[in-house]
Amino acid sequence: MRRATGSHTIVDQLVIGLIEGIMTVFGLIVLVFPLALWAVPQHGALANTVFYIVLLAGGGSLISLIALAYLKGLLFPSRLDQDAPMGGKARLEAYKAWGQTQDDARRVEKQIRSMKGGALHNFGYMVRIATLLSTVVASLYLGTWAFMDFYYGSTEVLSADARWELLHPDAWEWGK
């Protein structure tokens, strides 16, 4: 089997992804379970049946979630304990490599800081654009309201008949 990123093969990563996906679905069911149990009708012909179905689904999901987590731990144990150096010479080599890992950690931290700075800059840019767009929209709405209020008259001051007369003037007074 070809090795993918890390020390897991592609099949291992697929199995881990499948197990974690199923665990996510069961976790969502467990989270929604109390609300679903609360929403079950309390009377009617199927009330007891629906109650027990929801209870069975929620309990089964919780048990399945625990079982899948245990299975994942059995299939893919943590490798942190296996990688620790035990002997004196291995411990010395690990100490020598420690300086290099610290340099790598500093370099990664610098990259993260630069990414944070870039993210903050992009966030500020988005806020400025959103403020500009909201200002333009508010100005358009306010201007349109002011024009309509001035041209057609205010709905609070003028009655419907008065607004009709403003919009459709009767020069020869035929309506009277």
mmCIF file of C-alpha atoms in Angstrom:
data_model
loop_
_atom_site.group_PDB
_atom_site.id
_atom_site.type_symbol
_atom_site.label_atom_id
_atom_site.label_comp_id
_atom_site.label_asym_id
_atom_site.label_seq_id
_atom_site.Cartn_x
_atom_site.Cartn_y
_atom_site.Cartn_z
ATOM 1 C CA MET A 1 0.000 0.000 0.000
ATOM 2 C CA ARG A 2 1.244 3.438 -0.829
ATOM 3 C CA ARG A 3 1.668 5.752 2.138
ATOM 4 C CA ALA A 4 -0.276 8.998 2.143
ATOM 5 C CA THR A 5 0.434 11.971 4.367
ATOM 6 C CA GLY A 6 1.535 10.921 7.826
ATOM 7 C CA SER A 7 2.093 7.279 8.655
ATOM 8 C CA HIS A 8 -1.322 5.981 7.576
ATOM 9 C CA THR A 9 -1.985 4.311 4.254
ATOM 10 C CA ILE A 10 -4.731 5.566 1.986
ATOM 11 C CA VAL A 11 -7.006 2.727 3.074
ATOM 12 C CA ASP A 12 -6.355 3.603 6.727
ATOM 13 C CA GLN A 13 -7.279 7.214 6.058
ATOM 14 C CA LEU A 14 -10.442 6.144 4.241
ATOM 15 C CA VAL A 15 -11.456 3.902 7.146
ATOM 16 C CA ILE A 16 -10.725 6.684 9.649
ATOM 17 C CA GLY A 17 -12.776 9.110 7.558
ATOM 18 C CA LEU A 18 -15.657 6.641 7.322
ATOM 19 C CA ILE A 19 -15.628 5.956 11.059
ATOM 20 C CA GLU A 20 -15.447 9.662 11.889
ATOM 21 C CA GLY A 21 -18.251 10.455 9.426
ATOM 22 C CA ILE A 22 -20.531 7.833 10.965
ATOM 23 C CA MET A 23 -19.565 9.081 14.437
ATOM 24 C CA THR A 24 -20.542 12.601 13.361
ATOM 25 C CA VAL A 25 -23.976 11.434 12.191
ATOM 26 C CA PHE A 26 -24.539 9.490 15.418
ATOM 27 C CA GLY A 27 -23.338 12.490 17.417
ATOM 28 C CA LEU A 28 -25.859 14.736 15.678
ATOM 29 C CA ILE A 29 -28.618 12.214 16.397
ATOM 30 C CA VAL A 30 -27.571 12.133 20.049
ATOM 31 C CA LEU A 31 -27.644 15.949 20.166
ATOM 32 C CA VAL A 32 -31.103 16.169 18.579
ATOM 33 C CA PHE A 33 -32.451 13.216 20.580
ATOM 34 C CA PRO A 34 -33.717 15.183 23.636
ATOM 35 C CA LEU A 35 -35.541 17.674 21.412
ATOM 36 C CA ALA A 36 -37.068 14.857 19.356
ATOM 37 C CA LEU A 37 -38.108 13.069 22.525
ATOM 38 C CA TRP A 38 -39.686 16.260 23.835
ATOM 39 C CA ALA A 39 -41.548 16.818 20.536
ATOM 40 C CA VAL A 40 -43.208 13.387 20.552
ATOM 41 C CA PRO A 41 -46.979 13.762 20.898
ATOM 42 C CA GLN A 42 -48.234 12.790 24.331
ATOM 43 C CA HIS A 43 -51.561 11.335 23.238
ATOM 44 C CA GLY A 44 -52.966 9.579 20.235
ATOM 45 C CA ALA A 45 -52.922 6.151 18.714
ATOM 46 C CA LEU A 46 -49.214 6.044 17.866
ATOM 47 C CA ALA A 47 -47.848 8.116 20.802
ATOM 48 C CA ASN A 48 -46.277 5.178 22.652
ATOM 49 C CA THR A 49 -44.878 3.660 19.470
ATOM 50 C CA VAL A 50 -43.269 6.929 18.334
ATOM 51 C CA PHE A 51 -41.915 7.533 21.861
ATOM 52 C CA TYR A 52 -40.204 4.153 21.951
ATOM 53 C CA ILE A 53 -38.860 4.511 18.402
ATOM 54 C CA VAL A 54 -37.294 7.878 19.254
ATOM 55 C CA LEU A 55 -35.976 6.500 22.547
ATOM 56 C CA LEU A 56 -34.485 3.485 20.764
ATOM 57 C CA ALA A 57 -32.879 5.655 18.044
ATOM 58 C CA GLY A 58 -31.329 8.041 20.561
ATOM 59 C CA GLY A 59 -30.075 5.323 22.892
ATOM 60 C CA GLY A 60 -28.788 3.249 19.985
ATOM 61 C CA SER A 61 -26.953 6.248 18.570
ATOM 62 C CA LEU A 62 -25.289 6.938 21.908
ATOM 63 C CA ILE A 63 -24.181 3.323 22.275
ATOM 64 C CA SER A 64 -23.020 3.217 18.627
ATOM 65 C CA LEU A 65 -21.067 6.442 19.105
ATOM 66 C CA ILE A 66 -19.239 5.009 22.126
ATOM 67 C CA ALA A 67 -18.611 1.691 20.321
ATOM 68 C CA LEU A 68 -17.205 3.422 17.213
ATOM 69 C CA ALA A 69 -14.896 5.573 19.324
ATOM 70 C CA TYR A 70 -13.629 2.435 21.078
ATOM 71 C CA LEU A 71 -13.223 0.628 17.719
ATOM 72 C CA LYS A 72 -11.269 3.551 16.296
ATOM 73 C CA GLY A 73 -8.981 3.471 19.334
ATOM 74 C CA LEU A 74 -8.422 -0.274 18.843
ATOM 75 C CA LEU A 75 -7.774 -0.069 15.091
ATOM 76 C CA PHE A 76 -5.618 3.054 15.169
ATOM 77 C CA PRO A 77 -3.881 3.396 18.536
ATOM 78 C CA SER A 78 -2.097 6.582 19.460
ATOM 79 C CA ARG A 79 1.497 6.527 18.271
ATOM 80 C CA LEU A 80 2.794 9.070 20.753
ATOM 81 C CA ASP A 81 3.891 6.427 23.266
ATOM 82 C CA GLN A 82 5.637 4.343 20.605
ATOM 83 C CA ASP A 83 7.690 7.265 19.269
ATOM 84 C CA ALA A 84 9.220 8.258 22.617
ATOM 85 C CA PRO A 85 12.936 7.405 22.859
ATOM 86 C CA MET A 86 13.771 4.974 25.658
ATOM 87 C CA GLY A 87 17.557 4.395 25.694
ATOM 88 C CA GLY A 88 20.401 6.812 26.455
ATOM 89 C CA LYS A 89 21.723 7.130 22.893
ATOM 90 C CA ALA A 90 18.210 7.545 21.419
ATOM 91 C CA ARG A 91 17.468 10.147 24.063
ATOM 92 C CA LEU A 92 20.657 12.034 23.148
ATOM 93 C CA GLU A 93 19.703 11.992 19.457
ATOM 94 C CA ALA A 94 16.223 13.232 20.347
ATOM 95 C CA TYR A 95 17.771 16.078 22.365
ATOM 96 C CA LYS A 96 19.989 17.031 19.418
ATOM 97 C CA ALA A 97 16.982 16.999 17.097
ATOM 98 C CA TRP A 98 15.061 19.095 19.619
ATOM 99 C CA GLY A 99 16.942 22.249 18.607
ATOM 100 C CA GLN A 100 15.969 21.707 14.991
ATOM 101 C CA THR A 101 12.330 21.159 15.918
ATOM 102 C CA GLN A 102 12.393 24.369 17.948
ATOM 103 C CA ASP A 103 13.674 26.267 14.909
ATOM 104 C CA ASP A 104 10.945 24.667 12.818
ATOM 105 C CA ALA A 105 8.365 25.638 15.434
ATOM 106 C CA ARG A 106 9.585 29.263 15.391
ATOM 107 C CA ARG A 107 9.383 29.324 11.599
ATOM 108 C CA VAL A 108 5.838 27.927 11.655
ATOM 109 C CA GLU A 109 4.854 30.436 14.351
ATOM 110 C CA LYS A 110 6.195 33.272 12.181
ATOM 111 C CA GLN A 111 4.157 31.977 9.227
ATOM 112 C CA ILE A 112 1.052 31.756 11.394
ATOM 113 C CA ARG A 113 1.597 35.318 12.598
ATOM 114 C CA SER A 114 1.934 36.533 9.029
ATOM 115 C CA MET A 115 -1.223 34.618 8.084
ATOM 116 C CA LYS A 116 -3.021 36.178 11.074
ATOM 117 C CA GLY A 117 -1.874 39.602 9.934
ATOM 118 C CA GLY A 118 -3.117 38.866 6.441
ATOM 119 C CA ALA A 119 -6.405 37.572 7.815
ATOM 120 C CA LEU A 120 -6.838 40.693 9.954
ATOM 121 C CA HIS A 121 -6.072 42.867 6.944
ATOM 122 C CA ASN A 122 -8.615 40.956 4.835
ATOM 123 C CA PHE A 123 -11.190 41.154 7.635
ATOM 124 C CA GLY A 124 -10.672 44.912 7.902
ATOM 125 C CA TYR A 125 -11.049 45.224 4.134
ATOM 126 C CA MET A 126 -14.325 43.256 4.250
ATOM 127 C CA VAL A 127 -15.610 45.463 7.068
ATOM 128 C CA ARG A 128 -14.763 48.610 5.098
ATOM 129 C CA ILE A 129 -16.507 47.252 1.979
ATOM 130 C CA ALA A 130 -19.571 46.219 4.020
ATOM 131 C CA THR A 131 -19.683 49.670 5.634
ATOM 132 C CA LEU A 132 -19.461 51.345 2.231
ATOM 133 C CA LEU A 133 -22.229 49.159 0.792
ATOM 134 C CA SER A 134 -24.510 49.703 3.782
ATOM 135 C CA THR A 135 -23.888 53.452 3.608
ATOM 136 C CA VAL A 136 -24.737 53.507 -0.102
ATOM 137 C CA VAL A 137 -27.900 51.436 0.433
ATOM 138 C CA ALA A 138 -28.995 53.565 3.393
ATOM 139 C CA SER A 139 -28.369 56.737 1.374
ATOM 140 C CA LEU A 140 -30.382 55.398 -1.569
ATOM 141 C CA TYR A 141 -33.272 54.344 0.666
ATOM 142 C CA LEU A 142 -33.250 57.621 2.577
ATOM 143 C CA GLY A 143 -33.028 59.647 -0.636
ATOM 144 C CA THR A 144 -35.846 57.655 -2.235
ATOM 145 C CA TRP A 145 -38.003 58.074 0.869
ATOM 146 C CA ALA A 146 -37.311 61.831 0.969
ATOM 147 C CA PHE A 147 -38.149 62.215 -2.726
ATOM 148 C CA MET A 148 -41.355 60.193 -2.414
ATOM 149 C CA ASP A 149 -42.343 62.073 0.735
ATOM 150 C CA PHE A 150 -41.696 65.448 -0.909
ATOM 151 C CA TYR A 151 -43.213 64.641 -4.306
ATOM 152 C CA TYR A 152 -46.212 62.520 -3.302
ATOM 153 C CA GLY A 153 -46.751 63.842 0.188
ATOM 154 C CA SER A 154 -46.487 62.257 3.556
ATOM 155 C CA THR A 155 -48.902 59.475 4.409
ATOM 156 C CA GLU A 156 -49.056 60.782 7.967
ATOM 157 C CA VAL A 157 -50.007 64.350 7.036
ATOM 158 C CA LEU A 158 -52.092 64.020 3.856
ATOM 159 C CA SER A 159 -55.138 61.851 3.425
ATOM 160 C CA ALA A 160 -55.558 59.486 0.518
ATOM 161 C CA ASP A 161 -57.833 61.959 -1.306
ATOM 162 C CA ALA A 162 -55.352 64.789 -0.850
ATOM 163 C CA ARG A 163 -52.536 62.650 -2.239
ATOM 164 C CA TRP A 164 -54.751 61.666 -5.211
ATOM 165 C CA GLU A 165 -55.415 65.315 -5.961
ATOM 166 C CA LEU A 166 -51.691 66.065 -5.807
ATOM 167 C CA LEU A 167 -50.898 63.252 -8.223
ATOM 168 C CA HIS A 168 -53.828 63.878 -10.569
ATOM 169 C CA PRO A 169 -54.667 67.560 -10.575
ATOM 170 C CA ASP A 170 -58.135 68.416 -11.886
ATOM 171 C CA ALA A 171 -57.514 71.635 -13.803
ATOM 172 C CA TRP A 172 -61.175 72.091 -14.865
ATOM 173 C CA GLU A 173 -62.573 70.846 -11.582
ATOM 174 C CA TRP A 174 -64.690 68.139 -13.208
ATOM 175 C CA GLY A 175 -64.629 65.956 -10.130
ATOM 176 C CA LYS A 176 -66.552 68.525 -8.061
#
